[in-house]
PDB file of C-alpha atoms in Angstrom:
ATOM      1  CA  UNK A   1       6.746  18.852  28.252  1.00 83.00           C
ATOM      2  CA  UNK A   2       5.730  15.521  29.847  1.00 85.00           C
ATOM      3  CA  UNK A   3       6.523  12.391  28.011  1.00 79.00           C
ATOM      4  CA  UNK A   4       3.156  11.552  27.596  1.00 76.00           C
ATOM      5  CA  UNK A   5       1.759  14.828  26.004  1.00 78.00           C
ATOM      6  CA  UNK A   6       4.693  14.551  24.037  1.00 76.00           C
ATOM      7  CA  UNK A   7       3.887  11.393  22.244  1.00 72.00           C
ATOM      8  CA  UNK A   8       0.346  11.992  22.067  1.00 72.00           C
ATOM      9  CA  UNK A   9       1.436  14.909  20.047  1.00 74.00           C
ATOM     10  CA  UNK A  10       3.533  13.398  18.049  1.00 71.00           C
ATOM     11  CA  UNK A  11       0.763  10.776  17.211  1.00 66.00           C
ATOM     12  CA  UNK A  12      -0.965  13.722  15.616  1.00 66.00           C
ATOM     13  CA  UNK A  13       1.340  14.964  13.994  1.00 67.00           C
ATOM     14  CA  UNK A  14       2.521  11.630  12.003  1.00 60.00           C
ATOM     15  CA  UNK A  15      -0.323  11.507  10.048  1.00 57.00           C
ATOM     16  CA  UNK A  16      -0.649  14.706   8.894  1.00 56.00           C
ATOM     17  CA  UNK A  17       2.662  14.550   7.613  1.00 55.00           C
ATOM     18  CA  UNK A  18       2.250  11.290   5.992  1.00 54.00           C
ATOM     19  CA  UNK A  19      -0.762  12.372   4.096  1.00 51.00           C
ATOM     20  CA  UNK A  20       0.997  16.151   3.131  1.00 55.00           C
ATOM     21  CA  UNK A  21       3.980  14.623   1.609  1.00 55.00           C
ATOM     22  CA  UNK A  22       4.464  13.725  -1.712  1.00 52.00           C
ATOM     23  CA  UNK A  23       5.313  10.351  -1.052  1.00 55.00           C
ATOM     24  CA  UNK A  24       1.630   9.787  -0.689  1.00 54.00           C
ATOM     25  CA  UNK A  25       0.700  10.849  -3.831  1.00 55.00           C
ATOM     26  CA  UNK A  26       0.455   8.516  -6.408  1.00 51.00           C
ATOM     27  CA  UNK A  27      -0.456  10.915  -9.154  1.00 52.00           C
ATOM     28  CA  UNK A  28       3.080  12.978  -8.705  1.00 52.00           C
ATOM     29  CA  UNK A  29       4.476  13.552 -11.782  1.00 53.00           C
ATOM     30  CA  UNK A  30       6.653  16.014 -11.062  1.00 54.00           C
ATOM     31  CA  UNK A  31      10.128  15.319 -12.642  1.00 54.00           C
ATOM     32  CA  UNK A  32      14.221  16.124 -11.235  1.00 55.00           C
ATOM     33  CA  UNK A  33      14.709  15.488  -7.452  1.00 59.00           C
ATOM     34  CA  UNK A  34      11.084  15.719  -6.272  1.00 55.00           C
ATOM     35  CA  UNK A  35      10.522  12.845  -8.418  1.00 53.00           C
ATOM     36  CA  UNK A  36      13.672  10.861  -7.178  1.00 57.00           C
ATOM     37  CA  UNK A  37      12.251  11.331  -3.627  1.00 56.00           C
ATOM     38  CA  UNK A  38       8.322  10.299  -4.421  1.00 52.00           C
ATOM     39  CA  UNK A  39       9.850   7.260  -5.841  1.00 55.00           C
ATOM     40  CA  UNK A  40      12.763   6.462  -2.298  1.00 55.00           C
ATOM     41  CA  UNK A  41      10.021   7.733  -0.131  1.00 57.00           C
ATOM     42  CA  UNK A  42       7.303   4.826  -1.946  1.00 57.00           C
ATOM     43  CA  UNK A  43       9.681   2.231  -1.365  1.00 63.00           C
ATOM     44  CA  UNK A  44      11.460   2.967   1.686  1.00 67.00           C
ATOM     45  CA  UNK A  45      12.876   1.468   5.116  1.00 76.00           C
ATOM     46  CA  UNK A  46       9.080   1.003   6.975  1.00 79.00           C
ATOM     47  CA  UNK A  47       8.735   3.637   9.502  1.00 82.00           C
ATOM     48  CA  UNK A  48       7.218   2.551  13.326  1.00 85.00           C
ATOM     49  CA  UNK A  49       4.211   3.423  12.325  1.00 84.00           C
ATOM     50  CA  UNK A  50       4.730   0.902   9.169  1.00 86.00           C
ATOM     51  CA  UNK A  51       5.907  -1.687  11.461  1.00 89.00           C
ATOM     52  CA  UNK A  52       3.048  -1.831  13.671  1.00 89.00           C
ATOM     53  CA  UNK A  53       0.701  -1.818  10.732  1.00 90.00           C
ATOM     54  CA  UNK A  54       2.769  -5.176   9.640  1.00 92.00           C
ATOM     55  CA  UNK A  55       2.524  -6.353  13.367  1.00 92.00           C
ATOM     56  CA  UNK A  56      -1.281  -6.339  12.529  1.00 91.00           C
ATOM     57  CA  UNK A  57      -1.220  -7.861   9.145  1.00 94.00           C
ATOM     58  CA  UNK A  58       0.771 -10.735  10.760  1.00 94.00           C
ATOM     59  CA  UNK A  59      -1.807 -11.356  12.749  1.00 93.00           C
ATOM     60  CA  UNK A  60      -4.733 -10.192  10.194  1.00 92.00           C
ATOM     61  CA  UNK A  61      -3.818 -12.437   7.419  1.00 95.00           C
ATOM     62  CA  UNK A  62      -4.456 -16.030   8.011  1.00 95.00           C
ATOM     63  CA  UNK A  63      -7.517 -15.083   9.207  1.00 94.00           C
ATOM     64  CA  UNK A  64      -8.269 -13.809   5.565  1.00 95.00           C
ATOM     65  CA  UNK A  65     -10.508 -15.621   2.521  1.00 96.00           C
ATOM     66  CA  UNK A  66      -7.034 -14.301   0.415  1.00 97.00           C
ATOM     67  CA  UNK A  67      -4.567 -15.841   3.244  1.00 97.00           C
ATOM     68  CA  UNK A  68      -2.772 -18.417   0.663  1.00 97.00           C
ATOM     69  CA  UNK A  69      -2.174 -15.367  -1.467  1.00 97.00           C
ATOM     70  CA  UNK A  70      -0.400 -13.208   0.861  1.00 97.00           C
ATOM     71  CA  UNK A  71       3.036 -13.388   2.488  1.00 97.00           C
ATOM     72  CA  UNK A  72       4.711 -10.724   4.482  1.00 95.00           C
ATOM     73  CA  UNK A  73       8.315  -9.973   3.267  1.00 91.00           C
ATOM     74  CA  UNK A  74      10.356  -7.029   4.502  1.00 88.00           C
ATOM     75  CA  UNK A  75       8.589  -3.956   3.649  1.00 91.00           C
ATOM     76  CA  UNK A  76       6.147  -5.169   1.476  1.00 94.00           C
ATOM     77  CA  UNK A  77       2.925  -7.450   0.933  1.00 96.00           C
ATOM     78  CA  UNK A  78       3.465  -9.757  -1.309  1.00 97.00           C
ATOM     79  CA  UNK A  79       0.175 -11.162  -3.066  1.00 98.00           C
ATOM     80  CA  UNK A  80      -0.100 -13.611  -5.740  1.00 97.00           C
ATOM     81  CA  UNK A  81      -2.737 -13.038  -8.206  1.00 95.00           C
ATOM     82  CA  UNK A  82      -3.695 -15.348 -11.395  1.00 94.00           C
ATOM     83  CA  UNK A  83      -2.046 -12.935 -13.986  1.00 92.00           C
ATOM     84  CA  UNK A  84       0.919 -11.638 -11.701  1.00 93.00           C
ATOM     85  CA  UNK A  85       2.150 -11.674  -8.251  1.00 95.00           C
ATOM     86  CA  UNK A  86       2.256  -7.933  -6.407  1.00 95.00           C
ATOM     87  CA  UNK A  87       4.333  -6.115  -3.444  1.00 95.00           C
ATOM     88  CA  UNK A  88       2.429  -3.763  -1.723  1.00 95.00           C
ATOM     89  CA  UNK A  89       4.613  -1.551   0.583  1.00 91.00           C
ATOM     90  CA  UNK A  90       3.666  -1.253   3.789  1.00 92.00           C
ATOM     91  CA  UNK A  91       4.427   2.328   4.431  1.00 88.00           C
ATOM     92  CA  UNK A  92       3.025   3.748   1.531  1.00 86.00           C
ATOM     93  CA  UNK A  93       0.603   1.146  -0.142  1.00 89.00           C
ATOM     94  CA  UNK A  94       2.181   2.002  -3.356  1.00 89.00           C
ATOM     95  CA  UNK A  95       2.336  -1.535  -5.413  1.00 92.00           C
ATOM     96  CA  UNK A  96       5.222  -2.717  -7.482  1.00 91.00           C
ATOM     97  CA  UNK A  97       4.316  -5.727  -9.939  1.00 92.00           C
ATOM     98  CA  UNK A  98       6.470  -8.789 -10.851  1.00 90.00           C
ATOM     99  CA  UNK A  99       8.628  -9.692 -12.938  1.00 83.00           C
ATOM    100  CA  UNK A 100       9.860  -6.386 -14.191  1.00 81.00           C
ATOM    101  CA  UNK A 101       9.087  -4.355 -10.827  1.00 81.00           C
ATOM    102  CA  UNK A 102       6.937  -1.954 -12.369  1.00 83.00           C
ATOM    103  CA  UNK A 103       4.830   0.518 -10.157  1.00 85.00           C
ATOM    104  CA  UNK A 104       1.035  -0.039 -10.562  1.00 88.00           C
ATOM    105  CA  UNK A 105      -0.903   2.964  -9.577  1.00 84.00           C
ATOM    106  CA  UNK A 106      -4.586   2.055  -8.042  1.00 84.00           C
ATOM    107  CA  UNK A 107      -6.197   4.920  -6.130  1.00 78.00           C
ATOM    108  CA  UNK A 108      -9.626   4.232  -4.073  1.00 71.00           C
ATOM    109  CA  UNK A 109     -12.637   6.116  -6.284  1.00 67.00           C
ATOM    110  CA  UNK A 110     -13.171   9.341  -4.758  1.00 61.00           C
ATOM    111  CA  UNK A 111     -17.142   9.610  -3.371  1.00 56.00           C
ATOM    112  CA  UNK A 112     -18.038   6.089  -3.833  1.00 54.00           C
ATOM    113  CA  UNK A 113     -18.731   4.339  -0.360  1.00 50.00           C
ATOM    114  CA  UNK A 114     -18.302   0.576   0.791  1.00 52.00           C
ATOM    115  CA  UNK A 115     -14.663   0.642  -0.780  1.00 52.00           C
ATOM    116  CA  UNK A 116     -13.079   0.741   2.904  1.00 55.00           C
ATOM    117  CA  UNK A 117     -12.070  -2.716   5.346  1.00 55.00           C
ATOM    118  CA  UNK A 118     -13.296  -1.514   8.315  1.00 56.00           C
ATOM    119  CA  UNK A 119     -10.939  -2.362  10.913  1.00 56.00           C
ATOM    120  CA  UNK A 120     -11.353  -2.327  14.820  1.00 56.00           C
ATOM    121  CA  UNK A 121      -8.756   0.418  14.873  1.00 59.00           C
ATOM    122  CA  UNK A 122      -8.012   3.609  12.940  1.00 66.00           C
ATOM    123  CA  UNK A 123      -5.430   2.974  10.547  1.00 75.00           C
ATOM    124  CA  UNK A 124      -6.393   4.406   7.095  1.00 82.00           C
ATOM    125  CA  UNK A 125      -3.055   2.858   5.183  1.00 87.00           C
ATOM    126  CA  UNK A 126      -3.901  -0.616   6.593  1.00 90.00           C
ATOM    127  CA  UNK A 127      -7.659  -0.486   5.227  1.00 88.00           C
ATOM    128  CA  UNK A 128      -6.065   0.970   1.584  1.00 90.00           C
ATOM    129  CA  UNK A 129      -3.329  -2.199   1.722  1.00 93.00           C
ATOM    130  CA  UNK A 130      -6.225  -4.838   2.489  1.00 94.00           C
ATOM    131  CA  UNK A 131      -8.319  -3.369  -0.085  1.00 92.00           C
ATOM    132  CA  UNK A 132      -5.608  -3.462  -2.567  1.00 95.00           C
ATOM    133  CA  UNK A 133      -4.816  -6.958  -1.813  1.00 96.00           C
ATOM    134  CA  UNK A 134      -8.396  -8.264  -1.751  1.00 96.00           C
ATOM    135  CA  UNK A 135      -8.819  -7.012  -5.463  1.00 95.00           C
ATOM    136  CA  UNK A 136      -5.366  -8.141  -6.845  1.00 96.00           C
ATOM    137  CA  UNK A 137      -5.233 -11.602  -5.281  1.00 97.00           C
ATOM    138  CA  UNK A 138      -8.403 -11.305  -7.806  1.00 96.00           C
ATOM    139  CA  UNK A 139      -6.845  -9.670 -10.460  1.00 94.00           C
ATOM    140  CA  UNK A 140      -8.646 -11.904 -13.391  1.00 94.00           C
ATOM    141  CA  UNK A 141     -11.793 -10.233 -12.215  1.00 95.00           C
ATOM    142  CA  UNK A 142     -10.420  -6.653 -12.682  1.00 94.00           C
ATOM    143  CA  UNK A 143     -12.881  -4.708 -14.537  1.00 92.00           C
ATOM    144  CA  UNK A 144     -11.413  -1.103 -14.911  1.00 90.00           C
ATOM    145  CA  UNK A 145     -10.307  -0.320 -18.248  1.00 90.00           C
ATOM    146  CA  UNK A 146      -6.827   1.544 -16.597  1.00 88.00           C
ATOM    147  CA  UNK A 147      -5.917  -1.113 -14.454  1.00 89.00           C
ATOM    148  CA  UNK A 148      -6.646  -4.009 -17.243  1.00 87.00           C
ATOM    149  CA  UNK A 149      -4.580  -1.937 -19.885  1.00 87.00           C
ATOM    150  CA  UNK A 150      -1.729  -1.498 -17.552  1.00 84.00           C
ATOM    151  CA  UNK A 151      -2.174  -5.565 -16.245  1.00 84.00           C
ATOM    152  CA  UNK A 152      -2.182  -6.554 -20.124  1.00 80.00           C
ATOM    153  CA  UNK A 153       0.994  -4.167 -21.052  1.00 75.00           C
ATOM    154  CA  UNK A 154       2.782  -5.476 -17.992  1.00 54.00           C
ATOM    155  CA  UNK A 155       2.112  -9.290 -18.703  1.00 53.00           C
ATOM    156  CA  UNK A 156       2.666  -9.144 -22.370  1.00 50.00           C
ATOM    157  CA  UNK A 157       5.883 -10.866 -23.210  1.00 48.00           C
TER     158      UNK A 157
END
């Protein structure tokens, strides 16, 4: 097979896998070793795809309203809201919150439109991490009963 049809193959096929697995499901609640691998795979060394998408946020970021928020560290973006500060992994947008590193589920509302960043190129995971950090470098203004509850149990001391 030539190289070329090769990758562009393969370019297909990423995706597809990313969104199948259940490392991109935040409502898994499966328990025993499924669950062990949702929560490696959430958190894991960034894939290339991963790594290009924090290529663009490098280059994204200062040129964001939230750019004194954000810092890139590793695998993860690292926002700093009023109430706490959040890493956002960069493979799998799944968001662990400081101090105690606990996960903090926030899923885009099915049907509802204008909740995407468009970008000028197709990346899906990028527009989900952007979204996620525009609303928790704003997280005072969070309105959603779920979120707020799990905000309030989190930053209780």
């Amino acid at each position: 097979m030539p190289p070329l049809v090769f990758s562009e193959a393969m370019r297909d096929v990423d995706p597809f896998v990313g969104v199948t697995s259940i490392a991109a499901d935040p409502d898994w609640t499966e328990q025993g070793p499924a669950r062990a691998y949702w929560q490696r795979a959430g958190f894991a060394e960034l894939t290339e795809t991963a790594e290009a998408r924090r290529d663009a946020l490098e280059r994204i970021l200062p040129r964001l309203k939230i750019a004194d928020r954000c810092t890139l560290d590793g695998r993860h973006l690292i926002v700093r809201g009023d109430l706490r500060t959040y890493r956002i992994h960069l493979g799998s947008a799944d968001i662990l919150m400081e101090p105690d590193h606990s996960c903090l589920c926030i899923v885009p509302a099915r049907g509802k439109a204008g909740g995407k960043v468009y970008l000028p190129f197709e990346d899906d995971r990028l527009s989900l991490i952007l979204s996620k950090a525009f609303l928790l470098a704003a997280d005072t203004e969070i309105t959603d009963a779920s979120i707020r509850a799990r905000l309030e149990a989190v930053s209780s001391p």
